[in-house]
Amino acid sequence: MKYEAFGLSDVGLVRSNNEDSYLIDKDIHLFIVADGMGGYQKGEVASKIICDSMGEFLRDLASKEAFEYTQENIRQAIVKANSDIRQKILDSPGLERMGSTVISLSFNADKAIVMNVGDSRAYLFRKNKLEQISVDHSLVQETKAAGIKKELPNQFRNIVTRAVGMKDSVEPDFYPNKLKLHDKYLLCSDGLHGYVSDKRIREILSNGGNLESQAQTLIKCAKDEGGGKDNVTCLLIEITESPKPSTESTQTITLTIPSKTANKEIIIEKKNLHLLFILFLLIIVYVYIYF
């Protein structure tokens, strides 16, 4: 599978430091955006720990044979990052409120896995349509899900309901997706989606140009049209070659068939449920004939 990727981060027009971090690791097909929280309490430290810790953990796994991304090993990676942040807090008094959101994307053959904690987002741009993949862990999203139509006051609109490093445990959500040729994924902090509408994002991604120019336009839009009140980070990943079908559905299954003299093992390749059904019918016939 071939793809292109480009990332860009900007401090914005108001803040003095950039608490966002991002990772592009094409060797293991891993992409991360983390938006640190804590202000003077070093949110940028938390976001960098996430990128470094997840990257190191998954690179170590990828160095072993037969590696592929699963929800479980990605969960283990973010649990490790959460633990690393908690340890940093213990070692550094005054950082008790340090934490970060995270959005990640990883590839297996023709499949993608998106993971999030907090309100950093993943979008899919396919056939000129923009779809939000991840669901925000935020007070705004919680009120929408509860059917409350009244908008929250401004002071409550940036509150996240989940974050990495804020507690001893972390609860990620996962969104598996099928990769297709020309798919374009956007990972971003709320410094982009909080100030630039989905409609405007779609327009920018529809206007052509390479990933670098599109990322620059997205950042510029967040600063110029949105006021640049927050740090803004975006990663763009575009699939440039048709992904090869995954082979993970092929498994080796061992079935033991009773015999008057000895147990016999039949090893089959699991291609689909239809073949399994046929095999079970054969087993029934075998037992009926010989017993």
Coordinates of C-alpha atoms in Angstrom, one line a residue, residues 22-195:
Y22 CA 2.1 15.1 16.4
L23 CA 3.8 12.0 15.1
I24 CA 4.1 10.6 11.5
D25 CA 5.8 7.2 11.4
K26 CA 5.5 5.8 7.9
D27 CA 7.7 2.8 8.8
I28 CA 5.0 1.4 11.0
H29 CA 2.0 3.3 9.4
L30 CA 1.2 5.2 12.6
F31 CA -0.1 8.8 12.8
I32 CA -0.9 10.7 16.0
V33 CA -2.2 14.2 17.0
A34 CA -2.2 15.1 20.7
D35 CA -3.5 18.3 22.2
G36 CA -2.0 19.0 25.6
M37 CA -3.9 20.6 28.4
G38 CA -2.8 22.4 31.6
G39 CA -1.5 25.7 30.3
Y40 CA 1.3 26.8 32.6
Q41 CA 1.3 23.2 33.9
K42 CA 3.0 22.0 30.7
G43 CA 0.4 20.5 28.5
E44 CA 3.0 20.3 25.8
V45 CA 4.9 17.8 28.0
A46 CA 1.9 15.5 28.2
S47 CA 1.2 15.6 24.4
K48 CA 4.8 14.9 23.6
I49 CA 4.9 11.9 26.0
I50 CA 1.9 10.5 24.2
C51 CA 3.6 10.6 20.8
D52 CA 6.9 9.3 22.1
S53 CA 5.4 6.6 24.3
M54 CA 2.9 5.2 21.8
G55 CA 5.5 5.4 19.0
E56 CA 8.1 3.5 21.0
F57 CA 5.7 0.9 22.3
L58 CA 4.3 0.1 18.8
R59 CA 7.6 0.3 17.1
D60 CA 8.8 -2.4 19.5
L61 CA 5.8 -4.6 18.7
A62 CA 6.3 -4.0 15.0
S63 CA 9.9 -5.3 15.2
K64 CA 8.5 -8.7 16.0
E65 CA 7.3 -11.2 13.5
A66 CA 3.7 -11.3 12.3
F67 CA 2.8 -7.9 13.7
E68 CA -0.5 -6.2 12.8
Y69 CA -2.4 -3.5 14.5
T70 CA -5.3 -4.5 16.7
Q71 CA -7.6 -2.5 19.0
E72 CA -5.9 -4.4 21.9
N73 CA -2.3 -3.4 21.1
I74 CA -3.3 0.2 20.4
R75 CA -5.2 0.2 23.7
Q76 CA -2.0 -1.1 25.4
A77 CA 0.0 1.7 23.8
I78 CA -2.3 4.4 25.1
V79 CA -2.4 2.8 28.5
K80 CA 1.4 2.9 28.6
A81 CA 1.3 6.6 27.6
N82 CA -1.2 7.3 30.3
S83 CA 1.0 5.6 32.8
D84 CA 4.1 7.5 31.6
I85 CA 2.3 10.8 32.1
R86 CA 1.1 9.8 35.6
Q87 CA 4.7 8.9 36.5
K88 CA 5.9 12.3 35.2
I89 CA 3.3 14.0 37.3
L90 CA 4.5 12.1 40.4
D91 CA 8.1 13.0 39.7
S92 CA 7.4 16.7 39.0
P93 CA 5.3 18.5 41.6
G94 CA 3.1 21.2 40.2
L95 CA 2.0 19.3 37.1
E96 CA -1.1 17.7 38.7
R97 CA -3.4 19.1 36.0
M98 CA -1.3 18.0 33.1
G99 CA -3.0 15.9 30.4
S100 CA -3.8 15.6 26.7
T101 CA -6.3 14.5 24.2
V102 CA -5.2 12.1 21.4
I103 CA -6.4 10.9 18.0
S104 CA -4.5 8.2 16.2
L105 CA -4.7 6.4 12.9
S106 CA -2.9 3.1 12.0
F107 CA -3.0 0.9 8.9
N108 CA -3.2 -2.8 8.3
A109 CA -3.2 -3.8 4.6
D110 CA -6.7 -2.5 3.5
K111 CA -7.9 -1.6 7.0
A112 CA -7.5 1.4 9.2
I113 CA -8.0 1.8 13.0
V114 CA -8.8 5.2 14.4
M115 CA -8.5 5.7 18.2
N116 CA -9.4 8.7 20.3
V117 CA -9.5 10.1 23.8
G118 CA -10.9 13.6 24.1
D119 CA -11.9 16.0 21.4
S120 CA -9.1 15.8 18.8
R121 CA -10.8 14.4 15.7
A122 CA -10.4 12.2 12.7
Y123 CA -12.2 12.9 9.4
L124 CA -12.4 10.9 6.2
F125 CA -12.6 12.7 2.9
R126 CA -13.9 10.3 0.2
K127 CA -15.5 11.0 -3.2
N128 CA -15.8 14.7 -2.3
K129 CA -17.6 14.1 0.9
L130 CA -16.3 14.8 4.4
E131 CA -17.3 12.4 7.3
Q132 CA -16.3 12.8 10.9
I133 CA -15.1 9.4 12.0
S134 CA -14.4 9.9 15.7
V135 CA -16.9 11.0 18.4
D136 CA -15.8 13.7 20.7
H137 CA -15.5 13.1 24.4
S138 CA -16.7 16.5 25.4
L139 CA -19.4 18.2 27.3
V140 CA -20.8 19.6 24.1
Q141 CA -21.1 16.1 22.6
E142 CA -22.6 14.7 25.8
T143 CA -25.4 17.3 25.8
K144 CA -26.1 16.6 22.1
A145 CA -26.3 12.9 22.8
A146 CA -28.7 13.5 25.7
G147 CA -31.0 15.4 23.3
I148 CA -30.3 18.8 24.9
K149 CA -30.7 21.4 22.2
K150 CA -29.8 24.5 24.1
E151 CA -26.2 25.6 23.5
L152 CA -23.7 25.6 26.4
P153 CA -22.3 28.9 27.6
N154 CA -18.8 29.6 26.1
Q155 CA -17.0 28.8 29.4
F156 CA -18.2 25.2 29.2
R157 CA -17.7 24.5 25.5
N158 CA -14.1 23.4 25.7
I159 CA -14.6 20.9 28.5
V160 CA -13.5 17.4 27.6
T161 CA -15.0 14.4 29.5
R162 CA -12.0 12.1 28.8
A163 CA -8.3 12.8 28.6
V164 CA -5.0 11.0 28.8
G165 CA -3.0 11.5 32.0
M166 CA -5.8 13.0 34.1
K167 CA -6.6 9.7 35.9
D168 CA -4.8 6.4 36.6
S169 CA -7.0 4.8 34.0
V170 CA -7.8 5.8 30.4
E171 CA -10.7 4.9 28.2
P172 CA -10.1 5.0 24.4
D173 CA -12.7 4.5 21.7
F174 CA -12.0 2.7 18.4
Y175 CA -13.3 3.2 14.9
P176 CA -12.3 0.5 12.3
N177 CA -12.6 1.5 8.7
K178 CA -11.9 0.1 5.2
L179 CA -9.3 1.8 3.1
K180 CA -10.0 2.8 -0.5
L181 CA -7.9 4.4 -3.2
H182 CA -7.9 8.2 -3.0
D183 CA -9.2 8.2 0.6
K184 CA -7.9 11.2 2.5
Y185 CA -7.7 11.2 6.3
L186 CA -7.5 14.3 8.4
L187 CA -6.4 14.2 12.0
C188 CA -6.6 17.5 13.9
S189 CA -6.8 19.2 17.2
D190 CA -9.8 21.4 18.2
G191 CA -7.8 24.4 17.2
L192 CA -8.9 23.5 13.7
H193 CA -12.3 21.9 14.0
G194 CA -13.3 24.3 16.8
Y195 CA -12.9 27.4 14.6

